[in-house]
XYZ file of C-alpha atoms in Angstrom:
574
model
C 119.229 48.243 123.838
C 118.953 51.739 125.763
C 116.692 55.041 125.444
C 117.563 58.658 125.479
C 114.673 60.197 127.489
C 114.876 63.230 130.073
C 114.726 61.721 133.420
C 111.879 63.525 134.303
C 108.296 64.715 132.435
C 109.495 62.858 129.250
C 106.318 62.592 127.882
C 105.312 66.624 128.502
C 108.744 67.118 127.590
C 108.704 65.437 123.828
C 104.558 67.058 123.047
C 106.301 70.404 123.758
C 108.873 69.095 120.913
C 106.166 68.609 118.721
C 104.579 71.664 119.053
C 108.248 73.341 118.927
C 108.959 71.629 115.527
C 105.684 72.730 113.880
C 104.793 75.818 115.179
C 101.569 77.836 114.863
C 99.547 74.218 114.491
C 100.133 72.994 117.991
C 99.456 74.338 121.871
C 100.453 72.095 124.761
C 98.626 72.735 128.052
C 100.762 71.503 130.534
C 98.147 70.514 133.180
C 96.860 68.452 132.862
C 98.678 67.599 129.844
C 96.659 67.147 126.307
C 97.880 69.065 122.800
C 95.483 70.923 120.838
C 95.189 71.755 117.444
C 95.623 75.239 116.967
C 94.372 75.549 113.273
C 91.073 73.832 112.377
C 88.476 73.866 109.638
C 86.210 76.123 109.609
C 83.685 73.470 107.365
C 84.435 71.302 110.673
C 81.145 71.118 113.751
C 82.409 68.284 115.534
C 85.343 67.638 117.370
C 87.391 64.535 116.913
C 89.830 63.729 119.895
C 91.918 60.660 120.723
C 94.344 59.213 122.910
C 96.451 56.816 124.770
C 99.673 55.863 126.356
C 102.746 57.356 125.123
C 104.823 55.329 123.545
C 103.494 54.542 119.794
C 104.674 57.636 118.326
C 103.168 59.257 115.812
C 100.178 57.483 116.599
C 97.532 60.346 118.199
C 99.905 63.143 118.174
C 101.205 62.947 114.509
C 97.282 63.270 113.287
C 96.731 66.636 115.499
C 95.960 69.080 112.980
C 93.510 70.138 109.987
C 92.067 66.461 108.629
C 92.926 64.998 112.132
C 92.190 65.579 115.048
C 91.391 68.148 117.345
C 92.645 67.232 120.677
C 94.656 63.932 121.979
C 95.377 63.266 125.438
C 98.794 61.090 125.698
C 99.056 59.045 129.007
C 102.575 58.287 130.395
C 104.454 55.973 128.462
C 102.602 52.509 127.252
C 99.292 53.290 129.750
C 96.030 55.665 129.693
C 95.424 59.044 130.220
C 93.428 60.583 133.220
C 89.701 60.986 132.637
C 90.440 64.937 134.074
C 93.100 65.011 130.702
C 90.478 63.474 128.703
C 87.713 65.798 129.887
C 89.408 69.147 129.812
C 91.265 68.812 127.130
C 87.449 67.871 125.361
C 86.028 70.444 126.315
C 88.688 72.793 125.776
C 88.567 71.540 121.867
C 84.291 71.035 121.418
C 82.374 72.858 118.470
C 78.677 73.301 117.834
C 78.100 69.495 116.943
C 79.764 67.882 119.855
C 82.530 65.921 120.425
C 83.530 62.174 119.187
C 86.365 59.838 120.798
C 88.455 57.778 118.959
C 89.706 54.612 121.675
C 91.687 51.738 121.408
C 89.819 49.274 122.999
C 91.933 48.814 125.480
C 90.669 48.501 130.050
C 92.367 51.940 131.351
C 91.403 54.102 128.157
C 88.694 52.447 127.566
C 87.344 52.798 131.466
C 88.645 56.646 131.206
C 87.626 57.856 127.876
C 84.204 56.494 128.989
C 84.305 58.722 133.119
C 85.130 62.027 130.858
C 82.398 60.890 128.044
C 80.112 61.238 131.238
C 81.099 64.225 132.814
C 80.859 66.210 129.232
C 77.276 65.006 129.180
C 76.551 66.269 131.988
C 78.174 69.358 130.448
C 75.521 69.441 128.426
C 78.632 68.256 126.017
C 76.944 65.705 122.946
C 79.554 62.926 122.880
C 79.993 60.205 120.816
C 82.550 56.806 120.839
C 84.110 55.387 118.119
C 86.043 51.779 119.772
C 88.914 50.685 117.569
C 89.667 46.892 118.451
C 91.105 45.978 114.989
C 93.348 43.018 116.783
C 92.792 39.552 115.196
C 95.602 37.944 117.898
C 93.513 38.564 120.355
C 90.083 37.538 119.075
C 88.627 34.925 121.564
C 85.197 33.686 122.316
C 86.585 33.273 126.079
C 87.761 36.967 126.570
C 85.128 39.391 128.155
C 87.820 42.414 126.895
C 87.683 41.999 123.107
C 90.171 42.455 120.458
C 92.197 45.065 121.209
C 92.943 48.161 119.331
C 95.909 48.917 117.235
C 97.113 49.989 114.239
C 93.462 50.468 112.692
C 93.409 53.499 114.939
C 95.145 55.498 112.214
C 93.104 54.614 109.238
C 89.811 55.567 111.388
C 91.253 58.813 112.468
C 92.355 59.415 109.197
C 88.945 58.796 107.453
C 87.380 60.119 109.961
C 89.239 63.825 109.863
C 88.926 64.037 106.261
C 84.867 63.327 106.911
C 84.378 65.553 109.635
C 86.139 68.547 107.999
C 83.481 68.168 105.342
C 80.853 69.046 108.163
C 80.047 65.290 109.150
C 77.686 65.263 111.552
C 78.176 63.488 115.066
C 76.046 60.782 114.135
C 77.463 60.100 110.799
C 80.961 60.075 111.800
C 79.950 57.604 114.919
C 78.733 55.673 112.250
C 81.725 55.983 109.553
C 84.470 55.243 112.593
C 82.418 51.822 113.602
C 81.870 51.228 110.404
C 85.394 51.288 109.089
C 86.701 49.810 112.971
C 84.550 46.828 111.738
C 85.769 46.159 108.491
C 89.854 46.014 109.639
C 91.929 43.468 111.237
C 95.464 43.804 111.998
C 98.187 41.021 113.088
C 101.428 41.972 114.349
C 105.306 39.497 115.257
C 108.234 40.753 116.905
C 112.055 39.967 116.388
C 113.054 41.750 119.448
C 110.917 42.876 122.257
C 110.615 46.863 123.071
C 112.918 48.325 125.445
C 111.739 48.688 128.765
C 112.082 52.250 130.329
C 112.497 51.234 133.996
C 114.942 47.959 133.806
C 116.855 49.642 130.429
C 116.081 46.167 129.219
C 114.176 43.888 126.446
C 110.238 43.764 128.056
C 111.003 39.639 127.286
C 113.569 36.983 125.705
C 113.083 35.750 122.467
C 115.598 32.388 120.993
C 117.850 33.438 118.487
C 115.934 32.250 114.933
C 112.354 33.054 116.582
C 109.223 35.536 115.904
C 106.540 36.096 118.244
C 103.448 36.050 116.755
C 100.355 38.577 117.806
C 102.585 40.802 119.808
C 100.903 44.070 121.382
C 101.477 47.014 120.417
C 102.561 47.542 124.663
C 104.720 44.733 124.149
C 102.847 41.683 125.256
C 103.698 38.587 124.277
C 102.289 36.998 121.264
C 99.607 34.568 121.138
C 102.752 31.753 119.988
C 106.632 31.947 119.469
C 107.327 29.870 116.300
C 110.230 29.441 113.925
C 111.208 32.278 111.992
C 110.724 31.845 108.820
C 111.124 33.220 105.144
C 109.841 37.253 104.784
C 108.045 35.688 102.039
C 106.043 33.078 103.801
C 105.929 35.027 107.185
C 103.926 37.337 104.855
C 101.722 35.333 103.802
C 100.556 33.287 106.712
C 99.739 36.810 108.537
C 98.109 37.495 104.955
C 96.189 34.528 105.265
C 95.324 34.709 108.841
C 93.927 38.380 108.375
C 91.518 37.644 105.592
C 90.292 35.203 107.360
C 89.375 37.046 110.310
C 88.202 40.025 107.824
C 84.476 40.553 107.545
C 83.253 40.026 104.129
C 82.981 42.625 101.870
C 84.217 44.547 99.176
C 87.429 43.184 97.169
C 89.349 46.884 97.225
C 91.344 47.180 100.200
C 93.636 49.798 102.381
C 97.105 47.900 103.280
C 99.093 49.304 106.552
C 102.489 48.118 106.897
C 103.187 49.170 110.347
C 106.500 49.299 112.139
C 106.976 48.684 115.531
C 109.615 51.105 115.806
C 112.677 49.300 115.616
C 111.640 48.659 112.027
C 113.326 49.910 108.681
C 111.513 52.118 106.099
C 113.957 49.782 103.673
C 112.098 46.405 105.218
C 108.914 48.358 105.030
C 108.914 49.131 101.927
C 109.754 45.592 100.932
C 107.236 43.836 102.651
C 105.070 46.445 101.180
C 105.145 44.760 98.084
C 105.134 41.301 98.960
C 101.758 42.244 100.645
C 100.722 43.458 97.006
C 101.586 40.627 95.154
C 99.738 38.130 98.515
C 96.518 40.394 97.269
C 96.085 41.004 94.092
C 97.086 36.925 93.879
C 93.942 36.147 96.180
C 91.662 38.653 94.017
C 92.063 41.612 95.910
C 92.908 45.129 94.860
C 94.996 46.701 96.906
C 93.900 49.694 96.046
C 96.540 52.267 98.857
C 99.328 50.142 100.495
C 101.148 52.501 102.868
C 104.314 51.458 104.568
C 105.585 53.402 107.563
C 106.033 53.269 111.231
C 102.531 54.908 112.006
C 101.907 52.977 115.475
C 105.304 51.993 117.162
C 105.819 50.236 120.448
C 108.691 52.066 121.659
C 111.861 50.501 119.898
C 110.031 46.806 119.233
C 111.443 45.360 116.081
C 108.859 43.898 114.646
C 106.071 44.915 112.129
C 102.141 44.572 111.912
C 99.955 44.250 108.638
C 96.372 46.408 108.870
C 94.190 45.374 106.205
C 90.637 47.673 105.756
C 87.836 46.519 103.245
C 87.305 49.909 101.613
C 83.245 51.278 101.117
C 82.689 54.269 98.454
C 84.576 56.738 99.384
C 87.015 55.998 101.557
C 89.875 55.727 99.360
C 88.758 59.463 98.537
C 89.301 60.427 102.589
C 92.204 58.704 102.935
C 93.552 60.770 100.443
C 92.099 64.075 101.078
C 95.569 66.083 101.906
C 95.771 66.485 105.390
C 98.292 69.989 107.776
C 99.255 67.270 110.603
C 102.629 66.385 111.656
C 102.529 63.082 110.205
C 101.802 62.589 106.120
C 100.542 59.692 105.302
C 101.582 58.220 102.147
C 99.029 58.547 99.321
C 98.872 57.693 95.331
C 100.298 61.533 93.538
C 97.578 62.344 90.888
C 98.221 60.040 88.258
C 99.676 57.457 89.401
C 100.182 54.001 88.216
C 100.672 50.570 90.032
C 104.096 48.598 91.005
C 103.909 47.082 87.535
C 104.071 49.807 85.036
C 106.986 51.849 87.601
C 109.831 48.221 86.500
C 111.515 49.109 83.398
C 112.527 46.023 82.020
C 115.851 44.585 83.115
C 118.642 45.114 79.751
C 120.956 42.660 80.356
C 124.135 44.163 78.371
C 125.388 41.601 75.816
C 128.385 39.216 76.349
C 130.292 36.881 73.784
C 130.364 33.863 75.434
C 133.890 32.053 75.556
C 134.881 29.318 74.634
C 133.296 26.330 77.195
C 134.553 26.604 80.708
C 138.026 24.503 80.937
C 138.430 21.692 83.604
C 141.482 23.705 84.947
C 142.826 27.196 84.888
C 140.725 30.068 86.065
C 137.046 28.273 86.185
C 139.039 26.664 88.682
C 139.645 29.535 90.149
C 136.156 30.614 90.286
C 135.223 27.221 91.893
C 137.746 27.486 94.139
C 137.362 31.286 95.613
C 133.387 30.778 95.352
C 133.908 27.758 97.814
C 136.437 29.511 100.195
C 134.658 32.880 100.596
C 131.550 30.413 101.144
C 133.301 28.745 104.099
C 134.699 32.503 105.461
C 131.742 34.852 104.736
C 130.353 35.100 107.846
C 133.787 35.483 109.728
C 134.009 38.548 107.314
C 131.264 40.147 108.698
C 131.929 40.077 112.025
C 135.691 41.445 111.527
C 133.833 43.886 108.805
C 131.729 44.962 112.320
C 134.552 45.243 114.213
C 135.656 48.025 111.982
C 132.875 49.120 109.175
C 129.619 48.175 108.529
C 129.208 44.668 108.564
C 128.752 44.407 104.971
C 131.871 43.265 103.464
C 131.598 39.267 103.819
C 128.057 39.412 102.045
C 129.065 41.686 99.695
C 131.948 39.872 98.883
C 130.170 36.574 98.849
C 127.302 37.755 96.722
C 129.867 39.075 93.896
C 130.592 35.632 93.796
C 127.961 33.993 93.079
C 126.844 36.428 90.220
C 130.112 35.349 88.756
C 129.284 32.110 89.288
C 126.264 31.992 87.865
C 127.479 34.330 84.808
C 130.159 31.482 83.803
C 127.786 29.585 83.829
C 125.181 30.761 81.768
C 127.868 32.219 79.348
C 130.311 30.065 79.116
C 132.536 32.926 80.236
C 135.963 31.935 81.449
C 136.069 31.988 85.623
C 138.201 34.809 85.955
C 136.782 37.111 83.971
C 133.234 36.051 85.257
C 134.634 37.431 88.764
C 136.072 40.672 86.974
C 132.533 41.682 85.113
C 130.285 40.888 88.025
C 132.263 42.948 90.148
C 133.242 45.676 87.989
C 129.671 46.345 86.928
C 126.579 44.301 89.643
C 128.837 45.056 93.220
C 128.246 48.215 94.776
C 130.034 49.601 97.679
C 133.716 50.653 98.112
C 135.566 47.406 97.824
C 133.477 45.652 95.485
C 134.715 47.995 92.683
C 138.519 47.753 93.572
C 138.418 43.867 93.156
C 136.994 44.304 89.795
C 139.569 46.181 88.066
C 141.900 43.357 90.374
C 139.710 40.447 88.994
C 139.856 42.679 85.509
C 144.547 42.578 85.423
C 144.439 38.831 86.524
C 141.766 37.501 83.965
C 144.560 38.985 80.819
C 147.067 37.055 82.042
C 144.660 33.551 81.900
C 145.938 31.513 79.108
C 142.981 30.986 76.779
C 143.583 27.534 77.117
C 143.033 26.972 80.380
C 146.509 25.682 81.477
C 148.346 27.919 84.530
C 149.341 31.469 84.510
C 153.014 31.625 84.054
C 155.068 33.915 87.226
C 155.914 36.424 84.317
C 152.348 37.226 84.013
C 150.563 36.968 87.204
C 153.723 39.801 87.940
C 152.399 41.880 85.588
C 148.777 41.636 86.197
C 148.867 42.556 90.470
C 151.021 45.413 89.886
C 148.838 46.414 87.238
C 145.993 45.901 89.408
C 147.624 47.299 92.084
C 148.477 50.653 90.600
C 144.580 50.643 89.031
C 143.457 50.211 93.003
C 146.055 53.078 94.028
C 145.310 56.025 90.574
C 141.073 54.852 91.760
C 140.851 54.463 95.462
C 144.331 56.179 96.630
C 145.461 53.415 99.291
C 149.152 52.776 99.478
C 150.390 49.614 102.276
C 150.354 51.566 105.956
C 146.283 52.514 105.018
C 144.911 49.582 105.890
C 143.020 48.580 103.165
C 142.931 45.735 100.605
C 146.716 46.945 99.014
C 148.306 45.496 101.765
C 148.168 42.152 100.975
C 148.089 43.261 96.712
C 151.067 44.816 97.070
C 153.447 42.326 99.169
C 152.034 39.770 96.541
C 152.486 41.321 93.606
C 156.460 42.728 95.533
C 156.490 38.686 95.927
C 155.707 37.732 92.329
C 158.077 40.430 90.574
C 160.431 38.519 92.883
C 159.738 34.821 91.423
C 159.698 36.904 87.680
C 163.635 37.830 88.122
C 164.334 35.115 89.929
C 166.317 31.726 88.292
C 163.398 29.000 88.364
C 161.628 29.689 91.596
C 160.150 27.157 93.507
C 156.271 28.451 94.601
C 156.114 31.619 93.353
C 152.653 31.599 93.963
C 152.754 29.804 97.695
C 155.220 32.332 98.460
C 153.152 35.248 96.980
C 149.561 33.546 99.166
C 152.394 33.792 101.947
C 153.203 37.326 101.507
C 149.659 38.213 101.118
C 148.961 36.587 104.396
C 151.775 38.423 106.282
C 150.421 41.917 104.921
C 146.881 41.088 105.775
C 147.480 40.019 109.280
C 149.423 43.189 109.955
C 146.871 45.506 109.409
C 145.201 44.744 112.974
C 148.603 46.409 114.130
C 147.479 49.752 111.538
C 145.117 52.464 112.370
C 143.307 53.119 109.310
C 143.469 55.847 106.974
C 141.079 55.419 104.226
C 137.757 53.537 103.956
C 134.857 53.816 106.962
C 137.643 51.974 108.820
C 138.882 55.391 109.425
C 135.867 56.578 110.815
C 136.200 54.050 113.871
C 139.894 55.354 115.355
C 141.173 53.671 117.938
C 138.261 51.031 118.111
C 140.269 49.209 114.489
C 143.227 48.964 115.975
C 143.439 44.378 116.909
C 141.124 43.621 113.880
C 142.544 42.417 110.370
C 141.244 44.308 107.323
C 138.564 42.414 106.142
C 139.758 42.904 102.936
C 142.818 42.778 102.740
C 142.198 38.915 104.355
C 139.851 38.696 100.902
C 142.879 39.370 98.631
C 145.060 37.021 100.748
C 142.791 34.035 100.530
C 142.643 34.861 96.731
C 146.148 34.172 96.243
C 145.727 31.392 98.759
C 143.502 29.875 95.553
C 145.760 30.166 92.967
C 148.467 28.520 95.166
C 146.242 26.077 95.847
C 144.962 25.058 92.275
C 148.642 25.733 90.490
C 151.255 24.503 93.087
C 149.245 22.017 95.238
C 152.666 20.631 95.876
C 153.252 23.214 98.345
C 150.058 25.021 98.872
C 149.180 23.020 102.434
C 152.473 25.370 103.705
C 149.280 27.872 104.158
C 146.777 28.289 106.515
C 143.199 27.223 106.737
C 141.317 29.528 105.242
C 139.130 29.769 109.195
C 142.132 30.211 110.409
C 143.287 33.427 109.653
C 139.767 34.906 109.406
C 139.142 34.892 113.212
C 140.230 36.659 116.196
């Protein structure tokens, strides 16, 4: 774990970077540091000012501009801004109707905003405060501090920004902000703490397969550490806790799925669907489901869920356009729900084969499935060293699809492998394996008996040729071809020999030698070619998968000689 912050003036430099990225929108005052919107809506009579420790971006600064905030006061990382920053930012942004402070409930933030408010009142500037305190993990009767302010701050700032641009008064905005905060609750979980900029190490350690439940956005530990459940179960638990804590009110809700810094958009979008389903199942109406990173904790790996019960008109405030660095998701005009967007799954018509046989191709599928399951993690680890780490899962997923297809349709095993890998497995290697399986399926006798050496030689040669035509790989490129080519050559030699003893065992041995030899090759094709010399010493996972396939064929059809072959786990570890 690491960070790429400048050694000095990191927060000021980042503020200047935001202004640089949005010319004409933001001005930066360096001493004391605050950012101010340069293009306020002329209908606005009250300035909205917020701020807090840095490291939560795009919180606060992302909503600077029309439809959002007038000024933002960033503190140092995870530290509250000084009252002078807040005072001078508020004085510079103040409008005829005064200033509204939007404050997350942390002691340092509260004290410094209160001092700034006292100074503004002394100057005759009307000022009021909205305190955001949505974190249910800190909802305790024993605490005098109260709940922390977290991701619901985004909801408060967005709704208030839209209302301010409609000319709402200080009193109206204060009342609205306090109602939104009161109707909002959040809960967060983390699988990994954020990197401390001071130590460049995780702020706290978590055991493998555990989560901290109820973490704070400054890296505070959760209220408990739990065994990591399935994601759907985790979302269900979080939803239950949120609804137990959420005050009674309308069934219309806004649901915010917030990344804590290192959680991908792919994950957040998937979690949003799970949350939508949980809310709908409970009879609520998730009018707005908003996934994204809005309130980060540097690079913490985790997410939070926020629910806000929507009063009449609040959804309209959320969907009002803004001119801010952060563009919040909102429904397009005429938008439809998730169910309406999903197309019915079309299953291509398949002609079932005769019932699967006890031996032959179905046996190959089952044997290969068992082998791949045993070595999937090994193949993944190898691919992490030379590629993107997905090979083991892709191979195992394709085999599982083939097993399911054979079970459901009666299709013979090798044909099911060809169908699954050609039609359903993405990436580079999936369709290439599909071509190989397609030719091997053609070599399988209809009665389920063992394929002849001549038929297998022809199939291996044809598969090799097809893969070369599509991908261009040749032996020496450090790909699956480095195992397939010698196996095909061995089978051709056995076909041309008189009564070969064990053609499949010998082909498997040739494939194993070819696969292991890729460890000494510098890859010239595929993703491994991008890592250069880092791939040296690591055998190609695709080549090993080909070797495992021929080993499975030998196990089935040559049980007397196949024991000469090494165990699958032996050849797939460094």
